[in-house]
Amino acid sequence: MKKTIFLGALTVAGLTAGAAAAATLDDVKARGKLNCGVTTGLVGFAAPDSNGEWKGFDVAVCRAVAAAVLGDPTAVEFVPTTGKTRFTALASGEVDMLARNTTWTFTRDVDLKFEFTGINYYDGQGFMVPKDLGVSSAKELDGATVCIQTGTTTELNLADFFRKNNISYEPVPIETNAEGQQQYLAGACDTYTTDSSGLAATRAAFENPGDHVILPEIVSKEPLGPLVRHGDNEWGDVVRWTLNSLVAAEELGVTSANVEELASAAGDKPEVNRLLGTEGNLGEQLGLPADWAVKAIAANGNYGEIFEKNIGESTPIGLARGLNAQWTDGGLLYSPPFR
Amino acid sequence: MTTITDPQKQDGFRLSMLINDTRYRSLTFQGIALLALIVAIAYLGNNLMTNLRTAGLNISFEFLGTPAGYDINQTLIDYNSQSTNLRAAWVGVINTLLVAFLACATATIFGVIAGVLRLSPNWVVRKLMALYVEIFRNVPVLIWIIIIYTIVTVVLPGPRGYLGEDPEREMLLGMFAFTNRGVYVPAPISEAGSAVVVAVFIASVIGIFAYRRYATKLLYDTGKLLPVGWPSLAILIVPTVLVYYIMGQPISLDMPDPLANRFNLKGGLQIGAPLIALWFALSIYTGAFIAENVRAGILAVSKGQTEAAAALGLRPRRIMGLVILPQALRVIIPPLISNYLNITKNSSLAIAVGYADITATLGGITLNQTGRAIECVLLLMLFYLVISLLISAGMNVYNNAMKLKER
Amino acid sequence: MSDTHSESVAYVRESFIEEQPAPITAAGPFKWVKDNLFPTWLNGLLTIVALYIIYQLLAGFLPWFLGGVWTTGSLAECREVLQGEVGACFSVLTDRWHQLLFGFTYPSEFYWRPTLAFVLLFVALAPVLFFDLPRKMLIFTGLYPFIAFWLIWGGTIFAPLSALLGFVVGYLVYEKFVKSSFAAGFFGGIVAAIVIWTVGGWLIPENASENAMLTAVPSRDLGGFMLNMMLGITCVSLSLPLGIALALGRQSHLPLVKWICVVFIEFVRGVPLITLLFVANVMLAYFFPPGSGVDLFLRVVIMITMFASAYIAEVIRGGLAALPKGQYEAGDSLGLDYPQAMRLIILPQALKISIPGIVNVAVGLFKDTTLVSIISMFDLVGMIRGPILASTDWNGVYWELFLFASALFFVVCYGISQYSQWLERRLETDHR
């Protein structure tokens, strides 16, 4: 790889000219690495820890896909992207998939030609204000200065929300979550708005999280999910069903602790057997080894484990499952059947 | 590089003449260059087309006509989230021109002061100015923009201190408030008849120039010296003030109101913190460069000129005004204009502090929201290209006009 | 004065009077103060104002700077140590220096590699900067890019070796053919080099980097001040030959070549660097074949090099225009052809005149490398604005970090401009 980078520079890609665009799945296998687009840093979702290792909820999806395809959850190259660069990075093939709390919208799916492969987090836009401001509802924010990440759907929702309620505001556009946090703490804006999960993650990183409240209004639907390029359905299927396998695993009681044991021999639950490849040929249909889902689940655990480990109530971010509970528990997570 | 060669026998054209004959060689080279250009463009264009087709995208500027959907904090023209993306781009264009204009003006002031003081006989002042120039020239402008923005947002108090019936902070003179979101100043409100006042004011400014011309002419023709200082001042003030009262005081001031809102001051003119940071950083940074130009320009005028002028009996102020400056300006102005160009281009760093210039609206939010990266970046470059070509054209006109007319 | 020759005086002095010191108002520090600080009352006022400003600056800065805390692990701890006293929390620098210098993803066990590359940079630059050093050292300068590449990126040594081999073979071919025709030598050299690179590209196995002596580090792991330095040095050195070619092209008598160069130069100079970086970020990827592995770092290098070469071309064009026409005519009358005249007569002189301008462009470009922080690369400014200020530990430490960043840039840029002034004096070969 290194060699192609260097020589590519020297010969202006003369070496690789004419290389036809192959299917992403084959590319990833040939490369031995999955290129996964993530945020530049949002604690809990995707952020490098002090050793420079990427950790988080979105990162876990990347690792699961890498484990399913390559059998190795560490075979991931994380590409930090901003709101501006994420779609180009995906469209131009710089990354194979994007797991960057990206909202599934009509235009992104249809006009920008991307394929959302499912929803890994049901979110909604919220507002965070300092407690001493004494605001208890977003409708009281008439005339307030609002920090807002540009290039996100939240920017449009914000305009819609204030227009609908016929109140005014002054936007302070910022590029990254880190910047928004600084602006908000410096008092350059009265309120910071983004997905409520992001607000919780941001607040968790504050010195005194208790001084800030998240207002009760959720002003939009933000279904966040991984996405791939349009037109490569085999690859889209791989990502979609890897995500589904994590959700189904939780529903079926498969965890990282017992997945090896369950996969060692066919058990008495047919769907678990099909999922784990001890029965049927689902892996083969995807163009993956039979134990693809075993690897994916073993990488970080099932959906519930990933959630608890990264953003759940035991972490500083402390998000409740809410809408993101299994449908059997009254949430929206509902994996199509594995058969 | 045409060379006159011996007339050769015209025994037809040989292939080797393409390389060896100077008459044809230039054609050969240009042919090669053209071929290389076409191949390069075809290669890149083909890649672009292939990649776009694979991604299922197309090039289309229709997004310019669709509602932008986002709000902008500082606009000089009417704009709301239902306006089109094109309108948002216009807001950006006007904001770019505004900050560029403001920064050019103040940078010139900073630069001229620092440049002249660098030549001062005063040691402390000289060294202080050298320090200013070196520090600001050698640190990236982006860092300065961020530092000044941080100073504004972190050091200045929040607006809440100014709010309410009994505010913690007093506004300066009851009309100026300095907050971390910007500076609030009174805004003029024009009522019926204000146009007359403005017209009279402009007329008196023109009048001053006319009067000065007349005084100069009179001096050259008759040797009679008219006073210039106080009549100018009188022409500037008296008619405007008179008309202002005759028309019934049609211009009033809109003060920042601490009671209208619980979050921010309302009313008045708000100069946002991003604008201030960008304006001040660009002017103080470019001012350091202009200072060097000014210094070089003054030093470029040979000492003999000063001495000659002194020998003619001119007073020091006249020497500066009539002999040194006109000659120094010839040296100062071309780099000054290219510094103006730099300010305009550097104003694109607005995106680092969230000022809604063209890079932040068209190249930032619109690009992000529509995903039309190629179209937006092309339009953005086109805008800057037009601006810089206009400024270069202006510079050429000036250079031609100022060319030394040697005989 | 004296009346020693007067006969009316009985006493004749036989020795000189000792030299008397000038009156206190006309010499020494007093005179200096009077002449330099208080020549007129207006100037005196100015001095007092200036001194007051200096006092205010120092009074604000010194206690803060000297009272700095260097050893705490977070801002909260630092504030606790300071207990409300004025003082800086420089511990953010001691805590995060490696992130500021190398970025947050460069493996810490390999920090010695870029450091070594940085030290070697001085050895490589020395013969270029100071002409008195033995010319043989230039060989090391020629080798340096490959050594530095290998040190910083690691991976198989065969990649830089084959690149180097390409250059060497290209040069040998050029030397062989240049005697008959410059064009043959030039293009022959390029073709030979490309052949070597292509063959080398095939010969090196894909997985050669896996067990290499130096572990490979991907470009996106580069960051911090190292990234600024690398971008600055790479782009300036790449843009020099390009800039010379563009300048010659713009002076050319071939209308098509001239036209291409003019359009390129004016276009690049007409747009801000940030838009070119946007191109690198969001557009350029579409212009390469899919999967060509042209990553963001390389795309940024391409765009900044284009940017710098246009400016350098303008500087060199100025140098070319400043040469007296007689030099061109002298070349022609000696019977030199265009490449010979350029190589032997015109360019050496034109480049010499252009050096200060080139250094100015280089300094400006180095400063402009901070712009990559806007397109989400973690250079020094990007590190400060992103991971460090956003971390729970150091949220709110602005001035220490900005002071550090400004100081780093100041030292480098001021150093370069001082060198350029020294060089200008050194190169003054005309006798006035």
mmCIF file of N, CA and C in Angstrom, chain A residues 12-14 17 21 83-85 87-88 91 108 111-113 130 132-135 140-145 150-153 155-156 159-160 163 168-173 175 179 183 186-190 230, chain B residues 43 51 54-58 68-73 81-82 149 153-154 156 158-160 180-181 184 261-266 270 274 351-356 359 363-365 367-373:
data_model
loop_
_atom_site.group_PDB
_atom_site.id
_atom_site.type_symbol
_atom_site.label_atom_id
_atom_site.label_comp_id
_atom_site.label_asym_id
_atom_site.label_seq_id
_atom_site.Cartn_x
_atom_site.Cartn_y
_atom_site.Cartn_z
ATOM 1 N N VAL A 12 2.148 10.076 -10.996
ATOM 2 C CA VAL A 12 0.765 10.572 -11.040
ATOM 3 C C VAL A 12 -0.170 9.418 -11.389
ATOM 4 N N ALA A 13 -0.084 8.422 -10.557
ATOM 5 C CA ALA A 13 -1.008 7.303 -10.634
ATOM 6 C C ALA A 13 -0.946 6.592 -11.967
ATOM 7 N N GLY A 14 0.142 6.779 -12.675
ATOM 8 C CA GLY A 14 0.272 6.118 -13.950
ATOM 9 C C GLY A 14 0.220 4.599 -13.820
ATOM 10 N N ALA A 17 -3.475 3.351 -13.479
ATOM 11 C CA ALA A 17 -4.469 3.771 -14.446
ATOM 12 C C ALA A 17 -5.132 2.558 -15.058
ATOM 13 N N ALA A 21 -12.971 -0.389 -11.376
ATOM 14 C CA ALA A 21 -13.543 -0.365 -10.041
ATOM 15 C C ALA A 21 -14.118 -1.740 -9.736
ATOM 16 N N GLY A 83 -18.259 16.948 8.902
ATOM 17 C CA GLY A 83 -19.543 17.007 8.222
ATOM 18 C C GLY A 83 -19.362 17.297 6.751
ATOM 19 N N LYS A 84 -18.320 18.062 6.436
ATOM 20 C CA LYS A 84 -18.110 18.446 5.050
ATOM 21 C C LYS A 84 -17.510 17.311 4.226
ATOM 22 N N THR A 85 -16.587 16.573 4.804
ATOM 23 C CA THR A 85 -15.824 15.638 3.978
ATOM 24 C C THR A 85 -16.426 14.255 3.929
ATOM 25 N N PHE A 87 -19.228 12.771 2.947
ATOM 26 C CA PHE A 87 -19.880 12.187 1.780
ATOM 27 C C PHE A 87 -18.916 12.040 0.615
ATOM 28 N N THR A 88 -18.018 13.021 0.469
ATOM 29 C CA THR A 88 -17.031 12.875 -0.607
ATOM 30 C C THR A 88 -16.139 11.686 -0.336
ATOM 31 N N ALA A 91 -18.151 8.733 -1.356
ATOM 32 C CA ALA A 91 -18.475 8.666 -2.784
ATOM 33 C C ALA A 91 -17.219 8.413 -3.608
ATOM 34 N N ARG A 108 -30.225 12.294 1.066
ATOM 35 C CA ARG A 108 -28.941 11.610 1.145
ATOM 36 C C ARG A 108 -29.043 10.247 0.486
ATOM 37 N N ASP A 111 -30.759 11.468 -3.628
ATOM 38 C CA ASP A 111 -30.045 12.431 -4.462
ATOM 39 C C ASP A 111 -28.534 12.232 -4.387
ATOM 40 N N LEU A 112 -28.019 12.003 -3.191
ATOM 41 C CA LEU A 112 -26.572 11.841 -3.052
ATOM 42 C C LEU A 112 -26.128 10.416 -3.341
ATOM 43 N N LYS A 113 -27.073 9.531 -3.621
ATOM 44 C CA LYS A 113 -26.777 8.161 -4.052
ATOM 45 C C LYS A 113 -25.998 7.384 -2.998
ATOM 46 N N PRO A 130 -27.005 26.031 30.037
ATOM 47 C CA PRO A 130 -26.495 26.090 31.410
ATOM 48 C C PRO A 130 -27.663 26.174 32.384
ATOM 49 N N ASP A 132 -28.003 27.737 35.164
ATOM 50 C CA ASP A 132 -28.312 29.041 35.758
ATOM 51 C C ASP A 132 -29.035 29.979 34.799
ATOM 52 N N LEU A 133 -29.235 29.544 33.552
ATOM 53 C CA LEU A 133 -29.984 30.378 32.628
ATOM 54 C C LEU A 133 -31.473 30.312 32.962
ATOM 55 N N GLY A 134 -31.881 29.270 33.657
ATOM 56 C CA GLY A 134 -33.263 29.165 34.082
ATOM 57 C C GLY A 134 -34.234 28.883 32.951
ATOM 58 N N VAL A 135 -33.789 28.228 31.923
ATOM 59 C CA VAL A 135 -34.686 27.887 30.819
ATOM 60 C C VAL A 135 -35.158 26.460 31.020
ATOM 61 N N GLU A 140 -38.740 28.651 25.064
ATOM 62 C CA GLU A 140 -38.377 29.906 25.737
ATOM 63 C C GLU A 140 -37.101 30.506 25.168
ATOM 64 N N LEU A 141 -36.556 29.881 24.136
ATOM 65 C CA LEU A 141 -35.243 30.322 23.650
ATOM 66 C C LEU A 141 -35.330 31.487 22.673
ATOM 67 N N ASP A 142 -36.432 32.241 22.695
ATOM 68 C CA ASP A 142 -36.577 33.361 21.753
ATOM 69 C C ASP A 142 -35.417 34.343 21.894
ATOM 70 N N GLY A 143 -34.730 34.588 20.782
ATOM 71 C CA GLY A 143 -33.643 35.563 20.787
ATOM 72 C C GLY A 143 -32.315 35.005 21.244
ATOM 73 N N ALA A 144 -32.269 33.722 21.544
ATOM 74 C CA ALA A 144 -31.025 33.158 22.071
ATOM 75 C C ALA A 144 -30.009 32.958 20.957
ATOM 76 N N THR A 145 -28.755 32.844 21.375
ATOM 77 C CA THR A 145 -27.685 32.512 20.441
ATOM 78 C C THR A 145 -27.439 31.014 20.527
ATOM 79 N N THR A 150 -22.325 22.855 11.624
ATOM 80 C CA THR A 150 -22.785 23.045 10.251
ATOM 81 C C THR A 150 -22.676 21.744 9.475
ATOM 82 N N GLY A 151 -23.471 21.663 8.427
ATOM 83 C CA GLY A 151 -23.406 20.504 7.560
ATOM 84 C C GLY A 151 -24.171 19.323 8.096
ATOM 85 N N THR A 152 -24.933 19.536 9.165
ATOM 86 C CA THR A 152 -25.700 18.431 9.717
ATOM 87 C C THR A 152 -27.181 18.697 9.499
ATOM 88 N N THR A 153 -27.976 17.656 9.656
ATOM 89 C CA THR A 153 -29.414 17.865 9.534
ATOM 90 C C THR A 153 -29.924 18.733 10.680
ATOM 91 N N GLU A 155 -28.889 21.465 11.659
ATOM 92 C CA GLU A 155 -28.914 22.866 11.263
ATOM 93 C C GLU A 155 -30.250 23.216 10.597
ATOM 94 N N LEU A 156 -30.709 22.312 9.757
ATOM 95 C CA LEU A 156 -31.977 22.548 9.066
ATOM 96 C C LEU A 156 -33.153 22.397 10.027
ATOM 97 N N ALA A 159 -33.549 25.563 12.083
ATOM 98 C CA ALA A 159 -34.244 26.631 11.368
ATOM 99 C C ALA A 159 -35.728 26.353 11.316
ATOM 100 N N ASP A 160 -36.087 25.104 11.034
ATOM 101 C CA ASP A 160 -37.499 24.748 10.952
ATOM 102 C C ASP A 160 -38.195 24.934 12.297
ATOM 103 N N ARG A 163 -38.682 28.563 13.114
ATOM 104 C CA ARG A 163 -39.642 29.183 12.200
ATOM 105 C C ARG A 163 -41.056 28.735 12.559
ATOM 106 N N SER A 168 -37.182 33.865 17.250
ATOM 107 C CA SER A 168 -35.947 34.173 16.524
ATOM 108 C C SER A 168 -34.744 33.604 17.274
ATOM 109 N N TYR A 169 -33.635 33.501 16.587
ATOM 110 C CA TYR A 169 -32.399 33.038 17.214
ATOM 111 C C TYR A 169 -31.234 33.505 16.364
ATOM 112 N N GLU A 170 -30.041 33.413 16.941
ATOM 113 C CA GLU A 170 -28.848 33.746 16.176
ATOM 114 C C GLU A 170 -27.949 32.529 16.124
ATOM 115 N N PRO A 171 -27.705 31.987 14.941
ATOM 116 C CA PRO A 171 -26.876 30.794 14.858
ATOM 117 C C PRO A 171 -25.387 31.140 14.938
ATOM 118 N N VAL A 172 -24.624 30.314 15.637
ATOM 119 C CA VAL A 172 -23.159 30.407 15.604
ATOM 120 C C VAL A 172 -22.667 29.114 14.979
ATOM 121 N N PRO A 173 -22.320 29.147 13.698
ATOM 122 C CA PRO A 173 -21.933 27.896 13.050
ATOM 123 C C PRO A 173 -20.550 27.445 13.489
ATOM 124 N N GLU A 175 -17.604 23.956 13.273
ATOM 125 C CA GLU A 175 -17.259 22.842 12.383
ATOM 126 C C GLU A 175 -17.269 21.493 13.098
ATOM 127 N N GLU A 179 -15.129 22.106 18.873
ATOM 128 C CA GLU A 179 -15.247 23.551 18.822
ATOM 129 C C GLU A 179 -16.546 24.015 19.470
ATOM 130 N N GLN A 183 -16.993 26.753 22.455
ATOM 131 C CA GLN A 183 -17.801 27.967 22.295
ATOM 132 C C GLN A 183 -18.882 28.014 23.361
ATOM 133 N N ALA A 186 -17.448 28.729 26.750
ATOM 134 C CA ALA A 186 -16.965 30.101 26.873
ATOM 135 C C ALA A 186 -18.118 31.095 26.922
ATOM 136 N N GLY A 187 -19.336 30.605 26.728
ATOM 137 C CA GLY A 187 -20.480 31.504 26.793
ATOM 138 C C GLY A 187 -20.729 32.273 25.516
ATOM 139 N N ALA A 188 -20.095 31.841 24.424
ATOM 140 C CA ALA A 188 -20.347 32.526 23.159
ATOM 141 C C ALA A 188 -21.727 32.193 22.625
ATOM 142 N N CYS A 189 -22.361 31.169 23.178
ATOM 143 C CA CYS A 189 -23.752 30.910 22.813
ATOM 144 C C CYS A 189 -24.513 30.471 24.060
ATOM 145 N N ASP A 190 -25.836 30.683 24.010
ATOM 146 C CA ASP A 190 -26.654 30.343 25.164
ATOM 147 C C ASP A 190 -26.961 28.862 25.215
ATOM 148 N N HIS A 230 -24.200 3.716 -3.245
ATOM 149 C CA HIS A 230 -25.258 3.134 -4.046
ATOM 150 C C HIS A 230 -24.652 2.181 -5.060
ATOM 151 N N TYR B 43 -7.334 12.528 -19.430
ATOM 152 C CA TYR B 43 -7.157 11.528 -18.380
ATOM 153 C C TYR B 43 -7.953 11.911 -17.138
ATOM 154 N N ASN B 51 -15.718 8.216 -12.269
ATOM 155 C CA ASN B 51 -16.001 8.188 -10.835
ATOM 156 C C ASN B 51 -17.408 8.680 -10.554
ATOM 157 N N THR B 54 -19.839 6.024 -11.572
ATOM 158 C CA THR B 54 -19.876 4.922 -10.603
ATOM 159 C C THR B 54 -20.658 5.334 -9.371
ATOM 160 N N ALA B 55 -20.452 6.594 -8.940
ATOM 161 C CA ALA B 55 -21.146 7.052 -7.741
ATOM 162 C C ALA B 55 -22.580 7.459 -8.070
ATOM 163 N N GLY B 56 -22.941 7.453 -9.346
ATOM 164 C CA GLY B 56 -24.296 7.819 -9.731
ATOM 165 C C GLY B 56 -24.582 9.294 -9.582
ATOM 166 N N LEU B 57 -23.552 10.132 -9.637
ATOM 167 C CA LEU B 57 -23.766 11.566 -9.441
ATOM 168 C C LEU B 57 -23.717 12.277 -10.789
ATOM 169 N N ASN B 58 -24.160 13.512 -10.787
ATOM 170 C CA ASN B 58 -24.042 14.325 -11.989
ATOM 171 C C ASN B 58 -23.712 15.743 -11.572
ATOM 172 N N ALA B 68 -32.409 27.309 0.968
ATOM 173 C CA ALA B 68 -31.181 26.921 1.654
ATOM 174 C C ALA B 68 -31.493 26.167 2.936
ATOM 175 N N GLY B 69 -32.507 26.621 3.669
ATOM 176 C CA GLY B 69 -32.917 25.884 4.852
ATOM 177 C C GLY B 69 -32.167 26.225 6.112
ATOM 178 N N TYR B 70 -31.090 26.988 6.011
ATOM 179 C CA TYR B 70 -30.349 27.342 7.225
ATOM 180 C C TYR B 70 -30.361 28.858 7.428
ATOM 181 N N ASP B 71 -30.055 29.276 8.631
ATOM 182 C CA ASP B 71 -30.042 30.698 8.951
ATOM 183 C C ASP B 71 -28.618 31.208 9.036
ATOM 184 N N ILE B 72 -28.455 32.503 8.847
ATOM 185 C CA ILE B 72 -27.137 33.131 8.893
ATOM 186 C C ILE B 72 -27.206 34.254 9.919
ATOM 187 N N ASN B 73 -26.148 34.384 10.720
ATOM 188 C CA ASN B 73 -26.282 35.343 11.823
ATOM 189 C C ASN B 73 -26.042 36.783 11.412
ATOM 190 N N SER B 81 -34.317 31.473 6.271
ATOM 191 C CA SER B 81 -33.976 30.097 5.927
ATOM 192 C C SER B 81 -34.740 29.612 4.709
ATOM 193 N N GLN B 82 -35.752 30.358 4.267
ATOM 194 C CA GLN B 82 -36.478 29.939 3.075
ATOM 195 C C GLN B 82 -35.891 30.523 1.792
ATOM 196 N N TYR B 149 -10.088 35.849 18.193
ATOM 197 C CA TYR B 149 -11.447 35.364 18.429
ATOM 198 C C TYR B 149 -11.567 34.846 19.858
ATOM 199 N N THR B 153 -14.104 36.082 22.731
ATOM 200 C CA THR B 153 -15.129 35.236 23.338
ATOM 201 C C THR B 153 -14.824 34.870 24.787
ATOM 202 N N VAL B 154 -13.552 34.813 25.150
ATOM 203 C CA VAL B 154 -13.233 34.353 26.504
ATOM 204 C C VAL B 154 -13.055 35.514 27.475
ATOM 205 N N LEU B 156 -13.965 38.960 27.054
ATOM 206 C CA LEU B 156 -15.079 39.903 27.203
ATOM 207 C C LEU B 156 -16.233 39.220 27.949
ATOM 208 N N GLY B 158 -20.051 38.057 29.021
ATOM 209 C CA GLY B 158 -21.241 37.665 28.286
ATOM 210 C C GLY B 158 -22.265 38.780 28.299
ATOM 211 N N PRO B 159 -23.240 38.735 27.394
ATOM 212 C CA PRO B 159 -24.191 39.842 27.312
ATOM 213 C C PRO B 159 -25.140 39.900 28.506
ATOM 214 N N ARG B 160 -25.216 38.828 29.260
ATOM 215 C CA ARG B 160 -26.220 38.812 30.320
ATOM 216 C C ARG B 160 -25.955 39.882 31.381
ATOM 217 N N ASN B 180 -19.027 39.197 24.646
ATOM 218 C CA ASN B 180 -18.288 38.151 23.946
ATOM 219 C C ASN B 180 -19.019 37.670 22.701
ATOM 220 N N ARG B 181 -20.178 38.240 22.420
ATOM 221 C CA ARG B 181 -20.837 37.875 21.169
ATOM 222 C C ARG B 181 -20.732 39.000 20.155
ATOM 223 N N TYR B 184 -22.023 46.086 20.548
ATOM 224 C CA TYR B 184 -23.287 46.707 20.195
ATOM 225 C C TYR B 184 -23.092 48.215 20.168
ATOM 226 N N ASN B 261 -34.910 41.404 25.600
ATOM 227 C CA ASN B 261 -34.700 39.966 25.480
ATOM 228 C C ASN B 261 -33.914 39.466 26.675
ATOM 229 N N ARG B 262 -34.133 38.193 27.054
ATOM 230 C CA ARG B 262 -33.421 37.703 28.238
ATOM 231 C C ARG B 262 -32.059 37.110 27.903
ATOM 232 N N PHE B 263 -31.761 36.942 26.615
ATOM 233 C CA PHE B 263 -30.478 36.331 26.248
ATOM 234 C C PHE B 263 -29.480 37.346 25.707
ATOM 235 N N ASN B 264 -29.968 38.242 24.850
ATOM 236 C CA ASN B 264 -29.072 39.147 24.147
ATOM 237 C C ASN B 264 -29.619 40.558 24.190
ATOM 238 N N LEU B 265 -28.732 41.515 23.960
ATOM 239 C CA LEU B 265 -29.174 42.878 23.729
ATOM 240 C C LEU B 265 -29.855 42.908 22.382
ATOM 241 N N LYS B 266 -30.913 43.690 22.284
ATOM 242 C CA LYS B 266 -31.581 43.814 20.998
ATOM 243 C C LYS B 266 -31.488 45.255 20.542
ATOM 244 N N GLN B 270 -25.296 45.422 15.730
ATOM 245 C CA GLN B 270 -24.426 44.437 16.359
ATOM 246 C C GLN B 270 -23.301 44.073 15.407
ATOM 247 N N PRO B 274 -17.278 37.168 15.447
ATOM 248 C CA PRO B 274 -16.456 36.652 14.342
ATOM 249 C C PRO B 274 -15.966 37.769 13.425
ATOM 250 N N ILE B 351 -14.043 31.002 7.879
ATOM 251 C CA ILE B 351 -14.660 29.718 8.223
ATOM 252 C C ILE B 351 -14.141 29.187 9.556
ATOM 253 N N ALA B 352 -12.950 29.654 9.954
ATOM 254 C CA ALA B 352 -12.389 29.173 11.225
ATOM 255 C C ALA B 352 -13.100 29.789 12.426
ATOM 256 N N VAL B 353 -13.756 30.936 12.236
ATOM 257 C CA VAL B 353 -14.420 31.576 13.368
ATOM 258 C C VAL B 353 -15.923 31.693 13.146
ATOM 259 N N GLY B 354 -16.424 31.093 12.078
ATOM 260 C CA GLY B 354 -17.866 31.090 11.880
ATOM 261 C C GLY B 354 -18.434 32.400 11.380
ATOM 262 N N TYR B 355 -17.646 33.190 10.674
ATOM 263 C CA TYR B 355 -18.181 34.387 10.035
ATOM 264 C C TYR B 355 -18.745 33.973 8.684
ATOM 265 N N ALA B 356 -19.933 34.468 8.365
ATOM 266 C CA ALA B 356 -20.643 33.952 7.187
ATOM 267 C C ALA B 356 -20.169 34.633 5.918
ATOM 268 N N THR B 359 -16.988 31.726 1.643
ATOM 269 C CA THR B 359 -16.434 30.393 1.892
ATOM 270 C C THR B 359 -17.272 29.638 2.918
ATOM 271 N N GLY B 363 -19.260 27.679 0.250
ATOM 272 C CA GLY B 363 -18.268 26.606 0.329
ATOM 273 C C GLY B 363 -18.377 25.826 1.623
ATOM 274 N N GLY B 364 -19.224 26.270 2.534
ATOM 275 C CA GLY B 364 -19.346 25.569 3.802
ATOM 276 C C GLY B 364 -20.714 24.929 3.940
ATOM 277 N N ILE B 365 -21.673 25.745 4.379
ATOM 278 C CA ILE B 365 -22.961 25.153 4.746
ATOM 279 C C ILE B 365 -23.702 24.627 3.523
ATOM 280 N N LEU B 367 -22.500 23.669 0.707
ATOM 281 C CA LEU B 367 -21.805 22.461 0.252
ATOM 282 C C LEU B 367 -22.176 21.268 1.129
ATOM 283 N N ASN B 368 -22.159 21.488 2.428
ATOM 284 C CA ASN B 368 -22.468 20.394 3.339
ATOM 285 C C ASN B 368 -23.895 19.911 3.174
ATOM 286 N N GLN B 369 -24.816 20.872 3.061
ATOM 287 C CA GLN B 369 -26.225 20.482 3.062
ATOM 288 C C GLN B 369 -26.645 19.843 1.766
ATOM 289 N N THR B 370 -26.091 20.321 0.638
ATOM 290 C CA THR B 370 -26.522 19.765 -0.632
ATOM 291 C C THR B 370 -25.603 18.651 -1.097
ATOM 292 N N GLY B 371 -24.397 18.598 -0.547
ATOM 293 C CA GLY B 371 -23.451 17.585 -0.991
ATOM 294 C C GLY B 371 -22.894 17.860 -2.377
ATOM 295 N N ARG B 372 -23.183 19.039 -2.929
ATOM 296 C CA ARG B 372 -22.702 19.375 -4.266
ATOM 297 C C ARG B 372 -21.291 19.949 -4.177
ATOM 298 N N ALA B 373 -20.335 19.108 -3.831
ATOM 299 C CA ALA B 373 -18.986 19.604 -3.550
ATOM 300 C C ALA B 373 -18.346 20.245 -4.771
#
